[in-house]
């Protein structure tokens, strides 16, 4: 029988249990609220207050740059900057509870760390001691930057297995260029701060750039990460830029133009290769060129691409542009002739000289190109008005940046024909009194080779983002600058230059019909005149002439062995031969038309 006292005791017990359960329920509810419902908020609050929070950057990788076949020309690798926490090291050493100490003493740990990073134990201990002497509460001392993944893994093992929480390894992305200087001036580079400088690195920075992520977490006693407190914002890697360049061809042409420039005692040289049908640049070979892995190995003038960032008066390589303009206007044909001495004073007082002595000839237009007669071109060119010639020069790309819009690209310069003096009226017919870049010459010849239709030059095939989305540039614009008939006529004239000109044997490419034109450009002295005895030489060519596939332009800056455009002949022949071989262009199967007469 239950007594009244017993029932009262049970009620008190039940009430006590109810209170305890209520209190426990509150604690459980609060625990769930803290660790589950609002966990992220509380972690964020902890991270942002005092010493409880820690943030670690998750580095995103800058995207690759590849050639047209996918060969990697630029990529990013992760390296690790190591550092130590001096205050935590001291606290561990002063800790009296052996259970809370790391498995290794500081003396042992410093030797192990030193062996991994390539220092001595004394180096590591001295760095920490010196830092604590300066600031007893210091949480940072630099160890070694740029550690490899293997070194990182060894340090991480020490940190986790032996409880060395005072080691930190901060990931950092660095740029490497596996093929060294191949297309180096096209690629550009990143400076010490990671900023894109020059070339494709700068031009395509929006595609290539990565976005860093971060990991935040709470730290407990001894700097140990509190499990479950991590918050991660993942990094986004940069996209991959694919170029139109063939890196194997570019490598060969760079070796070749460096060798030929040195043989000719030239300051610099370049080879530009353009696909006639598409306007795609297949090679940008330069000497000197920057190695993006070691930019200080070359003068900073050559950090920029000569092909886009150097301008000059083209000289005779622009005589075919004059021919195309005059023929397209119906003012002359290849057989039209003029009387041409080697020195002529025109009625307005202007004086023009030919680059060689000769008796008075009755030059045909074709012959004027073959022998590169300035006196003849002055007469042919002025068969159309200055305004019309100016318009044609602009259509062929003079004084306009290419559609590539390469970093540091120059537009060149030509004055309004209304301002031309009597001398300029004639010199503009044979490539003087205006400036162009090698890229603009290559673009002009692309138009001649492509039946008179000028297609914008291009260097970028695509950008493939980190999620696999392929973004292709807009299709290149095209513009008809002369008729197809005119272009074919000028191509025939260029073939006659190749066959009948003084360099015919040197520039011959066995099995192929080609067309070429040389140029020996005077160099400005910066005082309104020209330097004496030094020239910028260039040679532009098209092949095969019956079905043009490629334009090749070779330049040499101030050659001293041969001082005229003949200096470029060997380099041009080697370049064109290699281009046709690389792309397996079939040899010419159609015979050349009847030779055009030089004289009437």
XYZ file of C-alpha atoms in Angstrom:
600
model
C 0.000 0.000 0.000
C 1.405 3.309 -1.053
C 1.628 5.850 1.705
C 1.002 9.539 1.310
C 4.719 10.221 1.924
C 5.725 7.842 -0.866
C 3.348 9.489 -3.355
C 4.705 12.934 -2.442
C 8.282 11.767 -2.997
C 7.378 10.422 -6.436
C 5.731 13.681 -7.392
C 8.835 15.596 -6.329
C 11.029 13.199 -8.324
C 8.826 13.528 -11.405
C 8.865 17.306 -11.114
C 12.638 17.328 -10.763
C 12.977 15.103 -13.814
C 10.644 17.362 -15.750
C 12.751 20.392 -14.852
C 15.952 18.543 -15.800
C 14.417 17.435 -19.111
C 13.235 20.958 -19.809
C 16.698 22.343 -19.140
C 18.296 19.633 -21.268
C 15.806 20.371 -24.032
C 16.823 24.013 -23.981
C 20.502 23.034 -24.175
C 19.850 20.557 -26.970
C 17.774 23.102 -28.867
C 20.483 25.718 -28.445
C 23.179 23.243 -29.474
C 21.261 22.325 -32.629
C 20.694 26.022 -33.304
C 24.392 26.790 -32.932
C 25.903 23.776 -34.644
C 23.297 23.076 -37.313
C 20.703 25.749 -37.950
C 22.974 28.778 -37.648
C 26.318 27.041 -37.855
C 27.530 29.072 -40.834
C 26.610 32.352 -39.139
C 28.431 31.443 -35.963
C 31.509 30.224 -37.834
C 31.568 33.461 -39.775
C 31.224 35.410 -36.531
C 34.060 33.407 -34.985
C 36.271 33.927 -37.996
C 35.755 37.650 -37.852
C 36.428 38.050 -34.149
C 39.727 37.900 -32.374
C 42.085 34.968 -32.816
C 39.493 32.201 -33.196
C 39.079 32.494 -36.954
C 41.487 31.657 -39.759
C 41.191 32.147 -43.513
C 43.172 30.265 -46.125
C 43.207 31.305 -49.783
C 42.408 28.605 -52.334
C 44.347 29.649 -55.417
C 42.666 29.392 -58.801
C 44.886 28.391 -61.726
C 45.375 30.827 -64.599
C 44.332 29.222 -67.877
C 46.650 27.684 -70.447
C 47.668 29.163 -73.781
C 48.007 26.578 -76.547
C 48.956 26.595 -80.199
C 46.610 25.599 -83.020
C 47.194 21.874 -82.339
C 46.728 22.126 -78.569
C 50.411 22.180 -77.622
C 50.702 24.054 -74.318
C 52.759 27.239 -74.634
C 51.875 28.755 -71.249
C 50.436 27.170 -68.130
C 50.171 27.660 -64.391
C 51.476 25.430 -61.612
C 50.897 25.641 -57.880
C 53.821 26.355 -55.606
C 53.687 26.862 -51.856
C 55.059 29.614 -49.653
C 55.964 28.167 -46.245
C 55.799 30.057 -42.969
C 55.874 29.404 -39.223
C 53.976 30.719 -36.199
C 56.710 31.777 -33.689
C 54.298 32.456 -30.810
C 52.712 29.009 -31.126
C 56.163 27.396 -31.235
C 57.067 29.138 -27.980
C 53.756 28.158 -26.361
C 54.309 24.508 -27.253
C 57.829 24.613 -25.845
C 56.573 26.177 -22.593
C 53.701 23.693 -22.272
C 54.091 21.514 -19.157
C 51.390 19.012 -20.084
C 53.189 16.446 -22.231
C 49.904 15.284 -23.714
C 49.340 18.718 -25.259
C 52.787 18.954 -26.828
C 53.588 17.922 -30.421
C 55.229 14.552 -30.990
C 58.496 16.318 -31.923
C 60.389 18.873 -29.870
C 61.228 22.171 -31.555
C 64.860 21.118 -31.956
C 63.831 17.905 -33.700
C 61.086 19.554 -35.727
C 63.310 22.397 -36.940
C 65.819 19.890 -38.303
C 63.092 17.952 -40.115
C 61.584 21.145 -41.535
C 64.982 22.444 -42.629
C 65.763 19.208 -44.450
C 62.536 19.470 -46.464
C 62.841 23.153 -47.467
C 66.578 23.151 -48.152
C 67.832 25.100 -45.122
C 69.778 24.141 -42.028
C 68.236 23.630 -38.624
C 70.188 26.633 -37.352
C 68.672 28.763 -40.135
C 65.142 27.820 -39.122
C 65.713 28.225 -35.367
C 67.489 31.557 -35.830
C 64.655 32.935 -37.973
C 62.086 32.082 -35.290
C 64.264 33.334 -32.412
C 64.990 36.625 -34.178
C 61.329 37.181 -34.888
C 60.322 36.510 -31.258
C 63.045 38.893 -30.087
C 61.457 41.611 -32.215
C 57.870 40.720 -31.284
C 57.065 38.093 -28.602
C 53.499 37.834 -29.963
C 54.478 37.388 -33.609
C 52.393 34.857 -35.514
C 54.430 34.937 -38.733
C 57.926 34.315 -39.992
C 58.709 33.561 -43.612
C 60.383 30.221 -44.241
C 60.874 29.442 -47.970
C 58.711 30.512 -50.924
C 58.012 28.523 -54.062
C 58.038 25.003 -52.624
C 57.069 22.114 -54.891
C 54.056 19.874 -54.390
C 56.369 17.138 -53.073
C 57.792 19.493 -50.425
C 54.284 20.632 -49.548
C 53.170 17.031 -48.959
C 56.177 16.331 -46.737
C 55.477 19.413 -44.610
C 51.790 18.557 -44.435
C 52.681 15.107 -43.123
C 54.805 16.685 -40.389
C 52.017 19.072 -39.527
C 49.271 16.468 -39.273
C 51.087 13.337 -38.081
C 53.369 15.041 -35.579
C 51.047 17.827 -34.475
C 53.195 20.707 -35.778
C 50.292 23.123 -36.043
C 52.684 26.060 -36.357
C 53.563 25.155 -39.986
C 51.578 26.859 -42.741
C 51.879 26.386 -46.537
C 50.143 29.026 -48.650
C 49.422 27.929 -52.240
C 50.334 30.305 -55.040
C 49.943 29.951 -58.789
C 53.020 30.702 -60.942
C 53.322 30.929 -64.727
C 55.562 28.625 -66.726
C 56.293 28.510 -70.451
C 57.249 24.934 -71.414
C 58.676 25.873 -74.833
C 60.731 28.803 -73.566
C 61.140 31.568 -76.128
C 58.998 29.919 -78.832
C 56.521 32.643 -79.832
C 57.639 34.474 -76.691
C 56.926 37.945 -78.057
C 53.476 36.760 -79.085
C 52.725 35.230 -75.677
C 53.876 38.057 -73.399
C 54.341 37.309 -69.716
C 53.253 38.089 -66.147
C 55.313 40.497 -64.072
C 56.418 39.926 -60.488
C 53.069 41.044 -59.129
C 51.166 38.663 -61.394
C 49.971 41.392 -63.764
C 49.691 40.432 -67.429
C 52.270 42.260 -69.535
C 52.308 42.379 -73.323
C 51.188 39.763 -75.807
C 48.372 37.272 -75.509
C 48.710 37.156 -71.718
C 47.492 40.753 -71.656
C 45.226 40.623 -74.707
C 43.278 37.593 -73.413
C 43.572 38.332 -69.698
C 39.800 38.226 -69.189
C 39.667 34.635 -70.464
C 42.837 33.456 -68.734
C 42.267 34.993 -65.302
C 41.243 32.808 -62.383
C 39.177 33.713 -59.331
C 40.595 32.633 -55.981
C 38.425 30.881 -53.443
C 38.912 30.636 -49.695
C 38.508 28.299 -46.752
C 37.622 29.756 -43.365
C 37.577 27.807 -40.110
C 37.748 28.169 -36.331
C 40.913 27.353 -34.403
C 41.022 25.787 -30.971
C 43.827 25.424 -28.450
C 47.228 25.261 -30.093
C 45.861 26.518 -33.404
C 44.146 23.190 -34.153
C 41.283 23.405 -36.634
C 37.890 22.770 -35.015
C 36.199 19.933 -36.952
C 33.060 20.942 -38.822
C 33.863 24.646 -38.709
C 35.123 24.893 -42.285
C 33.424 27.129 -44.826
C 34.716 26.755 -48.396
C 34.257 29.028 -51.390
C 35.824 27.108 -54.279
C 38.232 28.744 -56.720
C 37.375 29.174 -60.401
C 40.188 28.383 -62.812
C 40.890 30.516 -65.857
C 39.985 29.517 -69.390
C 42.241 28.076 -72.101
C 43.188 30.311 -75.015
C 43.985 28.555 -78.288
C 46.080 30.453 -80.829
C 46.215 30.167 -84.615
C 50.005 29.736 -84.416
C 51.777 26.495 -85.307
C 54.438 26.247 -82.585
C 56.635 23.751 -84.467
C 56.765 26.065 -87.489
C 57.343 29.038 -85.207
C 60.269 27.240 -83.533
C 61.960 26.515 -86.851
C 61.451 30.051 -88.158
C 62.811 31.572 -84.938
C 65.981 29.507 -85.147
C 66.340 30.352 -88.823
C 65.762 34.117 -88.576
C 68.144 34.362 -85.605
C 70.834 32.591 -87.632
C 70.260 34.726 -90.744
C 70.112 37.976 -88.786
C 73.461 37.187 -87.181
C 74.973 36.254 -90.566
C 73.845 39.581 -92.007
C 74.938 41.561 -88.961
C 71.373 42.804 -88.448
C 70.009 44.225 -85.211
C 66.748 42.279 -85.463
C 64.572 40.210 -87.755
C 61.138 38.670 -88.058
C 59.063 36.222 -90.092
C 55.286 36.544 -90.353
C 53.181 33.800 -91.934
C 49.514 34.359 -92.828
C 46.951 31.886 -94.150
C 45.603 33.545 -97.313
C 42.038 32.231 -97.168
C 41.382 32.871 -93.469
C 43.746 35.651 -92.423
C 44.981 33.466 -89.561
C 48.532 34.130 -88.412
C 50.408 30.830 -88.509
C 53.779 32.076 -87.267
C 55.232 35.110 -85.497
C 58.956 34.427 -85.385
C 61.198 37.175 -84.041
C 64.817 37.806 -83.191
C 65.637 38.874 -80.539
C 62.625 37.540 -78.685
C 61.694 37.378 -75.043
C 61.761 34.105 -73.122
C 58.774 34.575 -70.770
C 60.536 32.356 -68.207
C 63.455 34.829 -68.079
C 62.379 38.219 -69.368
C 65.579 39.958 -68.275
C 67.615 37.879 -70.724
C 66.721 40.314 -73.520
C 66.523 44.100 -73.802
C 63.073 45.355 -72.821
C 62.632 46.819 -76.328
C 61.985 43.236 -77.401
C 59.387 42.474 -74.775
C 56.992 43.874 -77.361
C 56.369 42.168 -80.681
C 58.251 43.812 -83.556
C 55.598 42.487 -85.916
C 52.913 44.680 -84.354
C 54.870 47.329 -82.465
C 57.554 48.487 -84.899
C 56.747 50.814 -87.773
C 58.839 51.875 -90.741
C 58.548 53.135 -94.298
C 57.977 49.934 -96.288
C 59.734 51.001 -99.462
C 59.350 48.834 -102.558
C 57.199 46.118 -100.972
C 54.339 48.603 -101.394
C 54.925 49.131 -105.114
C 52.517 46.240 -105.890
C 49.869 48.130 -103.887
C 50.417 51.132 -106.161
C 50.167 48.803 -109.166
C 46.910 47.316 -107.880
C 45.432 50.783 -107.318
C 46.345 52.100 -110.769
C 45.303 48.932 -112.623
C 42.038 48.681 -110.680
C 41.190 52.240 -111.774
C 41.833 51.283 -115.406
C 44.650 53.809 -115.736
C 47.286 51.291 -116.880
C 48.019 47.624 -117.593
C 51.181 45.555 -117.014
C 52.256 46.452 -120.563
C 51.718 50.226 -120.284
C 55.102 51.924 -120.556
C 56.818 55.130 -119.431
C 60.154 56.714 -120.279
C 62.413 56.340 -117.264
C 65.972 57.594 -116.772
C 67.694 56.693 -113.505
C 67.276 60.306 -112.315
C 64.296 62.511 -113.044
C 63.389 66.051 -112.097
C 59.675 66.593 -112.493
C 58.042 69.793 -113.675
C 57.023 70.731 -110.129
C 60.653 70.543 -108.977
C 60.497 67.158 -107.246
C 63.467 64.854 -107.827
C 63.334 61.033 -107.854
C 66.271 58.644 -108.210
C 66.407 54.969 -109.002
C 68.424 52.766 -106.615
C 70.783 51.761 -109.467
C 72.358 53.473 -112.457
C 70.907 52.706 -115.878
C 70.325 54.344 -119.274
C 66.918 55.698 -120.144
C 64.505 52.802 -120.554
C 60.964 52.510 -121.851
C 59.822 50.526 -118.835
C 56.584 48.554 -118.870
C 54.636 48.531 -115.612
C 55.713 44.900 -115.144
C 59.334 45.823 -115.851
C 59.163 48.697 -113.357
C 58.227 46.205 -110.644
C 60.809 43.644 -111.736
C 63.651 46.185 -111.591
C 62.004 48.222 -108.792
C 62.326 51.539 -110.606
C 61.275 54.466 -108.425
C 61.283 56.832 -111.397
C 58.859 54.588 -113.280
C 56.565 54.045 -110.265
C 56.415 57.814 -109.735
C 54.950 58.169 -113.203
C 52.633 55.164 -113.022
C 51.389 56.050 -109.547
C 50.429 59.593 -110.488
C 48.194 58.324 -113.284
C 45.462 58.396 -110.612
C 44.753 61.239 -108.191
C 46.440 61.503 -104.783
C 43.036 61.143 -103.125
C 42.386 57.826 -104.892
C 45.843 56.499 -104.015
C 45.329 57.541 -100.403
C 41.976 55.736 -100.303
C 43.543 52.542 -101.672
C 46.392 52.706 -99.160
C 43.859 52.997 -96.351
C 41.833 50.071 -97.736
C 44.966 47.944 -97.844
C 45.475 48.697 -94.129
C 47.848 51.655 -93.920
C 47.452 53.747 -90.742
C 44.913 51.325 -89.245
C 45.584 48.828 -86.490
C 44.853 45.273 -87.496
C 41.766 43.538 -86.162
C 44.087 41.529 -83.885
C 44.414 44.698 -81.775
C 47.617 43.349 -80.299
C 48.895 45.013 -77.096
C 51.242 47.923 -77.883
C 50.235 47.675 -81.559
C 50.990 50.724 -83.694
C 48.684 52.014 -86.402
C 51.328 53.536 -88.640
C 51.022 56.984 -90.153
C 49.998 58.592 -93.422
C 49.157 62.264 -93.892
C 46.092 63.623 -95.640
C 46.894 64.034 -99.366
C 45.833 67.658 -99.129
C 49.009 68.238 -97.117
C 51.359 66.372 -99.479
C 54.163 68.467 -100.925
C 55.530 67.911 -104.408
C 58.089 65.360 -103.241
C 55.556 63.365 -101.189
C 53.279 63.225 -104.224
C 55.840 60.887 -105.802
C 57.509 59.157 -102.850
C 54.163 57.713 -101.722
C 54.066 55.751 -104.989
C 57.101 53.708 -103.982
C 56.558 53.170 -100.281
C 57.944 56.292 -98.624
C 56.374 59.158 -96.643
C 54.102 56.762 -94.709
C 54.768 54.047 -92.145
C 53.456 50.537 -91.580
C 54.093 47.548 -89.317
C 55.109 44.097 -90.591
C 51.610 42.891 -89.709
C 50.107 45.531 -92.003
C 52.350 44.510 -94.916
C 51.356 40.865 -94.400
C 47.707 41.936 -94.326
C 48.054 43.927 -97.572
C 49.616 40.952 -99.357
C 46.892 38.691 -97.994
C 44.400 40.867 -99.915
C 46.424 40.627 -103.134
C 46.762 36.857 -102.702
C 43.089 36.356 -101.869
C 41.702 37.667 -105.128
C 41.467 41.258 -103.901
C 39.424 40.439 -100.779
C 41.077 41.569 -97.569
C 40.268 39.356 -94.578
C 41.047 40.644 -91.090
C 44.127 39.069 -89.538
C 43.464 36.902 -86.494
C 45.552 35.257 -83.785
C 42.950 33.719 -81.443
C 41.059 30.533 -82.262
C 38.979 30.304 -79.093
C 38.631 30.631 -75.341
C 37.461 27.530 -73.502
C 36.195 28.391 -70.034
C 36.768 26.216 -66.974
C 33.327 24.610 -67.362
C 34.091 23.585 -70.954
C 32.205 26.336 -72.760
C 33.978 27.215 -76.010
C 33.839 30.897 -76.936
C 34.996 31.718 -80.445
C 35.735 35.263 -81.610
C 33.450 36.881 -84.138
C 34.104 35.775 -87.710
C 36.741 38.029 -89.285
C 35.418 40.848 -91.428
C 36.338 40.972 -95.077
C 36.354 43.759 -97.622
C 36.961 43.777 -101.344
C 39.713 46.289 -102.028
C 40.378 45.526 -105.720
C 38.695 43.306 -108.278
C 39.623 39.656 -108.628
C 40.917 40.396 -112.130
C 43.204 43.136 -110.785
C 44.502 40.857 -108.038
C 45.269 38.099 -110.548
C 47.069 40.621 -112.762
C 49.250 41.823 -109.883
C 49.936 38.227 -108.823
C 51.244 37.580 -112.333
C 53.455 40.670 -112.081
C 54.825 39.421 -108.733
C 55.611 36.037 -110.264
C 57.583 37.825 -112.978
C 59.515 39.671 -110.241
C 60.368 36.278 -108.704
C 61.434 34.775 -112.047
C 63.072 37.764 -113.785
C 64.414 39.691 -110.810
C 68.008 39.705 -109.658
C 67.282 37.345 -106.755
C 65.507 34.701 -108.857
C 67.974 31.890 -108.134
C 68.294 32.670 -104.436
C 64.577 32.755 -103.669
C 63.508 29.843 -105.886
C 61.420 27.173 -104.129
C 61.770 24.024 -106.255
C 58.443 22.718 -107.492
C 56.453 25.834 -106.636
C 55.486 28.995 -108.476
C 55.844 31.976 -106.191
C 55.517 35.748 -106.368
C 57.633 38.194 -104.395
C 58.584 41.816 -103.922
C 61.517 43.204 -102.001
C 61.791 46.438 -100.083
C 64.765 48.464 -98.884
C 63.404 51.139 -96.595
C 65.370 54.162 -95.493
C 65.303 54.755 -91.744
C 64.388 58.063 -90.206
C 67.092 59.940 -88.321
C 64.458 61.632 -86.185
C 65.347 65.039 -87.619
C 63.262 65.038 -90.770
C 65.821 63.086 -92.802
C 67.210 59.589 -93.159
C 70.103 57.722 -91.629
C 73.039 57.264 -93.959
C 73.864 53.762 -95.195
C 71.462 51.790 -92.998
C 68.127 50.313 -94.029
C 65.178 48.271 -92.890
C 64.915 45.478 -95.439
C 61.940 43.252 -96.108
C 60.622 40.721 -98.610
C 57.000 39.680 -99.026
C 55.876 36.670 -101.024
C 52.883 34.555 -102.030
C 52.765 30.827 -102.841
C 51.697 28.903 -104.786
C 50.925 31.737 -107.180
C 48.315 29.777 -109.194
C 46.326 29.046 -106.004
C 47.708 31.228 -103.198
C 47.753 29.570 -99.767
C 50.290 31.515 -97.708
C 51.856 34.936 -97.400
C 55.359 35.074 -95.925
C 57.033 38.320 -94.876
C 60.666 38.460 -93.750
C 62.293 41.570 -92.249
C 65.837 42.464 -91.196
C 66.651 45.639 -89.325
C 69.881 47.321 -90.430
C 71.743 44.380 -92.002
C 75.417 45.253 -92.495
C 76.782 42.422 -94.671
C 74.302 43.034 -97.480
C 72.641 46.395 -96.970
C 69.764 46.035 -99.423
C 66.750 43.754 -99.565
C 68.937 40.962 -100.928
C 69.860 40.406 -97.273
C 66.441 38.803 -96.736
C 66.550 36.487 -99.759
C 68.018 33.373 -98.113
C 65.789 33.729 -95.063
C 62.719 34.153 -97.259
C 63.542 31.060 -99.324
C 64.015 28.950 -96.187
C 60.847 30.311 -94.593
C 58.594 29.777 -97.613
C 60.005 26.290 -98.206
C 59.315 25.285 -94.599
C 55.805 26.737 -94.625
C 54.824 24.808 -97.768
C 56.364 21.631 -96.347
C 54.689 22.031 -92.937
C 51.233 22.388 -94.466
C 51.882 19.802 -97.195
C 50.913 22.161 -99.973
C 50.922 20.325 -103.293
C 53.574 21.453 -105.795
C 52.478 23.634 -108.696
C 51.003 21.631 -111.545
C 50.198 24.494 -113.938
C 52.986 26.064 -115.993
C 53.750 29.758 -115.687
C 52.156 32.097 -118.226
C 54.306 33.760 -120.849
C 56.881 36.098 -119.351
C 55.869 39.751 -119.204
C 58.246 42.079 -121.086
C 60.294 44.522 -119.019
C 60.633 47.068 -121.805
C 58.420 48.360 -124.560
